[in-house]
PDB file of C-alpha atoms in Angstrom:
ATOM      1  CA  GLY A   1      -1.986  16.013   8.191  1.00  0.00           C
ATOM      2  CA  ALA A   2      -2.770  15.675  12.489  1.00  0.00           C
ATOM      3  CA  VAL A   3      -5.298  18.281  13.370  1.00  0.00           C
ATOM      4  CA  VAL A   4      -4.478  17.467  17.499  1.00  0.00           C
ATOM      5  CA  SER A   5      -0.614  17.059  19.149  1.00  0.00           C
ATOM      6  CA  GLN A   6      -0.766  15.300  22.398  1.00  0.00           C
ATOM      7  CA  HIS A   7       2.688  15.043  24.403  1.00  0.00           C
ATOM      8  CA  PRO A   8       4.082  12.649  25.309  1.00  0.00           C
ATOM      9  CA  SER A   9       3.537   9.245  23.420  1.00  0.00           C
ATOM     10  CA  TRP A  10       5.476   6.957  26.311  1.00  0.00           C
ATOM     11  CA  VAL A  11       5.495   7.658  29.679  1.00  0.00           C
ATOM     12  CA  ILE A  12       7.371   5.515  32.052  1.00  0.00           C
ATOM     13  CA  CYS A  13       7.313   6.488  36.024  1.00  0.00           C
ATOM     14  CA  LYS A  14       7.834   5.584  39.517  1.00  0.00           C
ATOM     15  CA  SER A  15       4.737   5.047  41.613  1.00  0.00           C
ATOM     16  CA  GLY A  16       4.374   8.227  43.422  1.00  0.00           C
ATOM     17  CA  THR A  17       5.165  10.970  40.728  1.00  0.00           C
ATOM     18  CA  SER A  18       3.199  13.114  39.068  1.00  0.00           C
ATOM     19  CA  VAL A  19       2.691  13.099  35.292  1.00  0.00           C
ATOM     20  CA  LYS A  20       1.428  15.784  33.013  1.00  0.00           C
ATOM     21  CA  ILE A  21       0.237  15.299  29.304  1.00  0.00           C
ATOM     22  CA  GLU A  22      -0.711  17.461  27.053  1.00  0.00           C
ATOM     23  CA  CYS A  23      -3.550  18.610  23.912  1.00  0.00           C
ATOM     24  CA  ARG A  24      -3.148  20.781  21.659  1.00  0.00           C
ATOM     25  CA  SER A  25      -5.377  21.604  18.826  1.00  0.00           C
ATOM     26  CA  LEU A  26      -3.606  22.647  16.007  1.00  0.00           C
ATOM     27  CA  ASP A  27      -4.546  25.453  13.374  1.00  0.00           C
ATOM     28  CA  PHE A  28      -8.195  25.670  14.949  1.00  0.00           C
ATOM     29  CA  GLN A  29      -8.702  26.928  18.354  1.00  0.00           C
ATOM     30  CA  ALA A  30     -11.139  24.401  21.286  1.00  0.00           C
ATOM     31  CA  THR A  31     -12.871  25.377  23.624  1.00  0.00           C
ATOM     32  CA  THR A  32     -13.844  22.374  25.106  1.00  0.00           C
ATOM     33  CA  MET A  33     -11.842  19.419  25.164  1.00  0.00           C
ATOM     34  CA  PHE A  34     -12.588  15.554  26.320  1.00  0.00           C
ATOM     35  CA  TRP A  35      -9.883  13.106  27.989  1.00  0.00           C
ATOM     36  CA  TYR A  36     -10.635   9.580  27.777  1.00  0.00           C
ATOM     37  CA  ARG A  37      -8.525   6.631  28.950  1.00  0.00           C
ATOM     38  CA  GLN A  38      -8.142   3.151  27.861  1.00  0.00           C
ATOM     39  CA  PHE A  39      -7.846  -0.039  29.208  1.00  0.00           C
ATOM     40  CA  PRO A  40      -6.786  -2.940  28.087  1.00  0.00           C
ATOM     41  CA  LYS A  41      -8.319  -4.817  26.177  1.00  0.00           C
ATOM     42  CA  GLN A  42     -11.688  -2.205  26.632  1.00  0.00           C
ATOM     43  CA  SER A  43     -13.366   0.878  25.692  1.00  0.00           C
ATOM     44  CA  LEU A  44     -12.515   4.370  25.877  1.00  0.00           C
ATOM     45  CA  MET A  45     -14.166   5.887  28.964  1.00  0.00           C
ATOM     46  CA  LEU A  46     -14.912   9.672  28.897  1.00  0.00           C
ATOM     47  CA  MET A  47     -13.081  10.674  32.383  1.00  0.00           C
ATOM     48  CA  ALA A  48     -13.715  14.339  31.880  1.00  0.00           C
ATOM     49  CA  THR A  49     -14.867  17.526  29.441  1.00  0.00           C
ATOM     50  CA  SER A  50     -12.174  19.864  30.258  1.00  0.00           C
ATOM     51  CA  ASN A  51     -13.369  24.024  29.339  1.00  0.00           C
ATOM     52  CA  GLU A  52     -11.579  26.941  28.292  1.00  0.00           C
ATOM     53  CA  GLY A  53     -11.019  29.508  31.124  1.00  0.00           C
ATOM     54  CA  SER A  54     -13.586  27.571  33.717  1.00  0.00           C
ATOM     55  CA  LYS A  55     -13.042  24.181  35.798  1.00  0.00           C
ATOM     56  CA  ALA A  56     -13.192  20.624  33.627  1.00  0.00           C
ATOM     57  CA  THR A  57     -16.034  18.236  33.713  1.00  0.00           C
ATOM     58  CA  TYR A  58     -15.324  15.231  35.704  1.00  0.00           C
ATOM     59  CA  GLU A  59     -18.009  11.824  34.887  1.00  0.00           C
ATOM     60  CA  GLN A  60     -19.162   9.310  37.750  1.00  0.00           C
ATOM     61  CA  GLY A  61     -16.143   7.755  39.274  1.00  0.00           C
ATOM     62  CA  VAL A  62     -13.554  10.161  38.478  1.00  0.00           C
ATOM     63  CA  GLU A  63     -11.402  11.968  41.328  1.00  0.00           C
ATOM     64  CA  LYS A  64     -10.296  15.029  40.310  1.00  0.00           C
ATOM     65  CA  ASP A  65      -8.007  15.141  42.425  1.00  0.00           C
ATOM     66  CA  LYS A  66      -5.860  12.809  41.362  1.00  0.00           C
ATOM     67  CA  PHE A  67      -6.653  13.895  38.164  1.00  0.00           C
ATOM     68  CA  LEU A  68      -6.163  17.714  37.219  1.00  0.00           C
ATOM     69  CA  ILE A  69      -7.247  19.186  34.364  1.00  0.00           C
ATOM     70  CA  ASN A  70      -6.065  22.258  33.491  1.00  0.00           C
ATOM     71  CA  HIS A  71      -7.556  24.530  30.052  1.00  0.00           C
ATOM     72  CA  ALA A  72      -5.378  28.028  30.028  1.00  0.00           C
ATOM     73  CA  SER A  73      -5.586  28.458  26.377  1.00  0.00           C
ATOM     74  CA  LEU A  74      -8.083  27.798  23.680  1.00  0.00           C
ATOM     75  CA  THR A  75      -5.312  25.768  22.018  1.00  0.00           C
ATOM     76  CA  LEU A  76      -3.967  23.869  24.827  1.00  0.00           C
ATOM     77  CA  SER A  77      -5.753  20.774  27.670  1.00  0.00           C
ATOM     78  CA  THR A  78      -3.382  19.313  30.154  1.00  0.00           C
ATOM     79  CA  LEU A  79      -3.655  16.592  32.442  1.00  0.00           C
ATOM     80  CA  THR A  80      -1.861  15.524  35.535  1.00  0.00           C
ATOM     81  CA  VAL A  81      -2.329  12.352  37.040  1.00  0.00           C
ATOM     82  CA  THR A  82      -0.815  13.351  40.282  1.00  0.00           C
ATOM     83  CA  SER A  83       0.843  10.925  42.746  1.00  0.00           C
ATOM     84  CA  ALA A  84       0.486   8.245  39.880  1.00  0.00           C
ATOM     85  CA  HIS A  85      -0.100   4.432  41.174  1.00  0.00           C
ATOM     86  CA  PRO A  86       0.499   1.435  38.992  1.00  0.00           C
ATOM     87  CA  GLU A  87      -3.111   0.615  38.789  1.00  0.00           C
ATOM     88  CA  ASP A  88      -3.642   4.568  36.709  1.00  0.00           C
ATOM     89  CA  SER A  89      -1.333   2.936  34.142  1.00  0.00           C
ATOM     90  CA  SER A  90      -3.857   3.381  30.764  1.00  0.00           C
ATOM     91  CA  PHE A  91      -4.101   4.245  27.663  1.00  0.00           C
ATOM     92  CA  TYR A  92      -4.836   8.309  28.043  1.00  0.00           C
ATOM     93  CA  ILE A  93      -6.230  10.017  24.877  1.00  0.00           C
ATOM     94  CA  CYS A  94      -7.425  13.176  24.180  1.00  0.00           C
ATOM     95  CA  SER A  95     -10.347  14.979  21.742  1.00  0.00           C
ATOM     96  CA  ALA A  96     -11.276  18.354  20.261  1.00  0.00           C
ATOM     97  CA  PRO A  97     -13.551  18.818  18.681  1.00  0.00           C
ATOM     98  CA  GLN A  98     -13.862  21.514  15.792  1.00  0.00           C
ATOM     99  CA  ARG A  99     -16.128  24.226  15.628  1.00  0.00           C
ATOM    100  CA  ALA A 100     -18.090  22.696  12.032  1.00  0.00           C
ATOM    101  CA  LEU A 101     -21.066  20.266  13.570  1.00  0.00           C
ATOM    102  CA  ASP A 102     -20.364  17.952  10.625  1.00  0.00           C
ATOM    103  CA  GLN A 103     -16.407  18.164  11.722  1.00  0.00           C
ATOM    104  CA  PRO A 104     -15.224  15.106  13.479  1.00  0.00           C
ATOM    105  CA  GLN A 105     -13.619  15.608  17.030  1.00  0.00           C
ATOM    106  CA  HIS A 106      -9.896  14.883  16.489  1.00  0.00           C
ATOM    107  CA  PHE A 107      -7.970  12.250  18.456  1.00  0.00           C
ATOM    108  CA  GLY A 108      -4.455  12.876  19.732  1.00  0.00           C
ATOM    109  CA  ASP A 109      -2.293   9.894  19.625  1.00  0.00           C
ATOM    110  CA  GLY A 110      -2.032   9.105  23.248  1.00  0.00           C
ATOM    111  CA  THR A 111      -0.457   8.354  25.554  1.00  0.00           C
ATOM    112  CA  ARG A 112       0.854   5.572  26.962  1.00  0.00           C
ATOM    113  CA  LEU A 113       0.914   5.659  31.118  1.00  0.00           C
ATOM    114  CA  SER A 114       3.308   2.941  32.440  1.00  0.00           C
ATOM    115  CA  ILE A 115       3.569   3.487  36.442  1.00  0.00           C
ATOM    116  CA  LEU A 116       6.101   0.789  38.316  1.00  0.00           C
TER     117      LEU A 116
ATOM    118  CA  ARG B   1     -26.419  -1.702  30.739  1.00  0.00           C
ATOM    119  CA  LYS B   2     -24.455  -0.462  29.078  1.00  0.00           C
ATOM    120  CA  GLU B   3     -24.090   2.477  27.697  1.00  0.00           C
ATOM    121  CA  VAL B   4     -23.126   1.286  24.258  1.00  0.00           C
ATOM    122  CA  GLU B   5     -22.867  -2.594  23.496  1.00  0.00           C
ATOM    123  CA  GLN B   6     -21.019  -4.739  20.571  1.00  0.00           C
ATOM    124  CA  ASP B   7     -20.188  -8.096  19.607  1.00  0.00           C
ATOM    125  CA  PRO B   8     -16.816  -7.885  21.050  1.00  0.00           C
ATOM    126  CA  GLY B   9     -15.433 -11.019  18.465  1.00  0.00           C
ATOM    127  CA  PRO B  10     -13.368 -11.705  17.087  1.00  0.00           C
ATOM    128  CA  PHE B  11     -14.463 -12.078  13.293  1.00  0.00           C
ATOM    129  CA  ASN B  12     -11.765 -13.871  11.823  1.00  0.00           C
ATOM    130  CA  VAL B  13     -12.893 -13.438   7.931  1.00  0.00           C
ATOM    131  CA  PRO B  14     -11.464 -14.494   4.398  1.00  0.00           C
ATOM    132  CA  GLU B  15     -10.405 -12.092   2.890  1.00  0.00           C
ATOM    133  CA  GLY B  16     -13.515 -10.834   0.630  1.00  0.00           C
ATOM    134  CA  ALA B  17     -15.740 -11.849   2.663  1.00  0.00           C
ATOM    135  CA  THR B  18     -18.879  -9.669   3.590  1.00  0.00           C
ATOM    136  CA  VAL B  19     -18.732  -9.301   7.309  1.00  0.00           C
ATOM    137  CA  ALA B  20     -21.590  -7.127   9.123  1.00  0.00           C
ATOM    138  CA  PHE B  21     -21.221  -5.891  12.933  1.00  0.00           C
ATOM    139  CA  ASN B  22     -23.849  -4.907  15.502  1.00  0.00           C
ATOM    140  CA  CYS B  23     -24.309  -2.097  17.765  1.00  0.00           C
ATOM    141  CA  THR B  24     -27.456  -0.588  20.137  1.00  0.00           C
ATOM    142  CA  TYR B  25     -27.348   1.599  21.913  1.00  0.00           C
ATOM    143  CA  SER B  26     -29.558   2.665  25.385  1.00  0.00           C
ATOM    144  CA  ASN B  27     -30.224   6.013  25.287  1.00  0.00           C
ATOM    145  CA  SER B  28     -33.620   6.325  23.096  1.00  0.00           C
ATOM    146  CA  ALA B  29     -32.215  10.535  22.829  1.00  0.00           C
ATOM    147  CA  SER B  30     -29.199   9.787  21.165  1.00  0.00           C
ATOM    148  CA  GLN B  31     -28.420  12.407  18.331  1.00  0.00           C
ATOM    149  CA  SER B  32     -25.070  11.522  16.620  1.00  0.00           C
ATOM    150  CA  PHE B  33     -23.955   8.334  15.915  1.00  0.00           C
ATOM    151  CA  PHE B  34     -20.730   7.086  14.150  1.00  0.00           C
ATOM    152  CA  TRP B  35     -18.339   3.882  13.688  1.00  0.00           C
ATOM    153  CA  TYR B  36     -14.600   4.678  14.589  1.00  0.00           C
ATOM    154  CA  ARG B  37     -12.031   2.381  14.157  1.00  0.00           C
ATOM    155  CA  GLN B  38      -9.341   1.810  16.322  1.00  0.00           C
ATOM    156  CA  ASP B  39      -5.480  -0.181  15.301  1.00  0.00           C
ATOM    157  CA  CYS B  40      -3.572  -1.758  17.664  1.00  0.00           C
ATOM    158  CA  ARG B  41      -2.102   1.337  20.425  1.00  0.00           C
ATOM    159  CA  LYS B  42      -3.489   3.704  18.126  1.00  0.00           C
ATOM    160  CA  GLU B  43      -5.825   6.708  18.353  1.00  0.00           C
ATOM    161  CA  PRO B  44      -9.312   6.344  17.080  1.00  0.00           C
ATOM    162  CA  LYS B  45      -9.957   6.945  13.433  1.00  0.00           C
ATOM    163  CA  LEU B  46     -13.571   8.157  12.784  1.00  0.00           C
ATOM    164  CA  LEU B  47     -14.368   5.799   9.663  1.00  0.00           C
ATOM    165  CA  MET B  48     -18.150   7.152   9.165  1.00  0.00           C
ATOM    166  CA  SER B  49     -20.583   9.247  10.758  1.00  0.00           C
ATOM    167  CA  VAL B  50     -24.122   7.131  10.694  1.00  0.00           C
ATOM    168  CA  TYR B  51     -27.875   8.823   9.333  1.00  0.00           C
ATOM    169  CA  SER B  52     -30.819   7.734   9.204  1.00  0.00           C
ATOM    170  CA  SER B  53     -31.148   7.464   5.448  1.00  0.00           C
ATOM    171  CA  GLY B  54     -28.091   4.894   5.891  1.00  0.00           C
ATOM    172  CA  ASN B  55     -24.868   5.880   4.013  1.00  0.00           C
ATOM    173  CA  GLU B  56     -22.553   3.923   2.044  1.00  0.00           C
ATOM    174  CA  ASP B  57     -18.204   4.830   1.587  1.00  0.00           C
ATOM    175  CA  GLY B  58     -16.988   2.534  -0.807  1.00  0.00           C
ATOM    176  CA  ARG B  59     -17.848  -1.219   0.897  1.00  0.00           C
ATOM    177  CA  PHE B  60     -18.543   0.390   3.748  1.00  0.00           C
ATOM    178  CA  THR B  61     -22.064   0.894   4.542  1.00  0.00           C
ATOM    179  CA  ALA B  62     -23.779   2.205   7.223  1.00  0.00           C
ATOM    180  CA  GLN B  63     -27.770   1.874   8.982  1.00  0.00           C
ATOM    181  CA  LEU B  64     -29.097   3.226  12.307  1.00  0.00           C
ATOM    182  CA  ASN B  65     -32.322   1.795  13.145  1.00  0.00           C
ATOM    183  CA  ARG B  66     -34.224   5.120  15.690  1.00  0.00           C
ATOM    184  CA  ALA B  67     -37.366   2.574  16.373  1.00  0.00           C
ATOM    185  CA  SER B  68     -34.799   0.152  17.594  1.00  0.00           C
ATOM    186  CA  GLN B  69     -32.038   1.900  18.925  1.00  0.00           C
ATOM    187  CA  TYR B  70     -29.564  -0.026  16.219  1.00  0.00           C
ATOM    188  CA  ILE B  71     -26.919   0.326  14.054  1.00  0.00           C
ATOM    189  CA  SER B  72     -24.667  -1.448  11.744  1.00  0.00           C
ATOM    190  CA  LEU B  73     -21.812  -1.736   9.998  1.00  0.00           C
ATOM    191  CA  LEU B  74     -21.591  -3.606   6.864  1.00  0.00           C
ATOM    192  CA  ILE B  75     -17.835  -4.562   5.426  1.00  0.00           C
ATOM    193  CA  ARG B  76     -17.578  -5.659   1.785  1.00  0.00           C
ATOM    194  CA  ASP B  77     -15.156  -6.971  -0.144  1.00  0.00           C
ATOM    195  CA  SER B  78     -12.909  -7.567   3.081  1.00  0.00           C
ATOM    196  CA  LYS B  79      -8.961  -6.034   2.556  1.00  0.00           C
ATOM    197  CA  LEU B  80      -5.814  -7.354   5.302  1.00  0.00           C
ATOM    198  CA  SER B  81      -5.733  -4.012   6.268  1.00  0.00           C
ATOM    199  CA  ASP B  82      -9.136  -3.865   7.150  1.00  0.00           C
ATOM    200  CA  SER B  83      -8.235  -5.974  10.024  1.00  0.00           C
ATOM    201  CA  ALA B  84      -9.223  -3.765  13.378  1.00  0.00           C
ATOM    202  CA  THR B  85     -10.957  -3.292  16.504  1.00  0.00           C
ATOM    203  CA  TYR B  86     -14.717  -1.036  15.108  1.00  0.00           C
ATOM    204  CA  LEU B  87     -15.998   1.019  17.784  1.00  0.00           C
ATOM    205  CA  CYS B  88     -20.136   2.546  17.332  1.00  0.00           C
ATOM    206  CA  VAL B  89     -19.486   5.816  19.027  1.00  0.00           C
ATOM    207  CA  VAL B  90     -23.141   7.382  19.813  1.00  0.00           C
ATOM    208  CA  SER B  91     -23.054  10.956  20.974  1.00  0.00           C
ATOM    209  CA  PRO B  92     -26.241  11.691  23.491  1.00  0.00           C
ATOM    210  CA  TYR B  93     -26.660  15.121  23.039  1.00  0.00           C
ATOM    211  CA  GLY B  94     -25.957  15.379  18.951  1.00  0.00           C
ATOM    212  CA  GLY B  95     -22.994  17.828  17.556  1.00  0.00           C
ATOM    213  CA  ALA B  96     -19.615  17.048  16.573  1.00  0.00           C
ATOM    214  CA  THR B  97     -18.958  18.984  19.737  1.00  0.00           C
ATOM    215  CA  ASN B  98     -20.364  17.207  22.279  1.00  0.00           C
ATOM    216  CA  LYS B  99     -19.267  13.994  24.483  1.00  0.00           C
ATOM    217  CA  LEU B 100     -18.721  10.744  23.109  1.00  0.00           C
ATOM    218  CA  ILE B 101     -19.864   7.778  24.115  1.00  0.00           C
ATOM    219  CA  PHE B 102     -17.646   4.647  23.185  1.00  0.00           C
ATOM    220  CA  GLY B 103     -19.210   0.696  22.706  1.00  0.00           C
ATOM    221  CA  THR B 104     -16.423  -1.712  23.852  1.00  0.00           C
ATOM    222  CA  GLY B 105     -15.546  -2.433  20.760  1.00  0.00           C
ATOM    223  CA  THR B 106     -15.862  -5.248  17.814  1.00  0.00           C
ATOM    224  CA  LEU B 107     -12.290  -7.542  16.629  1.00  0.00           C
ATOM    225  CA  LEU B 108     -11.827  -8.087  12.513  1.00  0.00           C
ATOM    226  CA  ALA B 109      -9.340 -10.056  11.743  1.00  0.00           C
ATOM    227  CA  VAL B 110      -9.447 -10.958   7.710  1.00  0.00           C
ATOM    228  CA  GLN B 111      -6.995 -13.591   7.102  1.00  0.00           C
ATOM    229  CA  PRO B 112      -5.229 -13.980   3.566  1.00  0.00           C
TER     230      PRO B 112
END
């Protein structure tokens, strides 16, 4: 069964709307979660690392004021795309590593965001 | 230069064929290596980790050459269900708790 739950799966919004995406670890605690974005026919690109109880670490070129990340508990990280525009339309996906180093990261199902 | 490079394909092969994918990475200090599979509009799923000694899982064999910074995946006796995008993934800092760098993926289409 799924170990990482991501919600919602699909979002269609008007330009200017802010959209919140949730990523939950099920049955395990995740002090770190990762947020990726994937444009059509391109690879997953890491946007930021979400750290429980502290500020997220953003990759170069990712606007932290545009993509707000909150990791307030050991099982939940949220990504808010603020004032979304059509160019923000993409597939957003989170991952959470389990504590055991030999366990792979688990990915959420992803959120397909379409901004009209 | 991209951190992880793959031939995007597509690779169109008949059922039963053997197909090989290659990948190179730029950071010589990278610690962990994986192959993930991604179906259309779905999340990536781990196919297998890649070790220096090489490893095999059924019809799938992965190899790592640290000196050449090269990773490979071999699929034998291809099935229709193998059709997907195969992602070469590198963890620069090692361990499953660190960020992953994805290649652009290689598209495989297995034909009946």
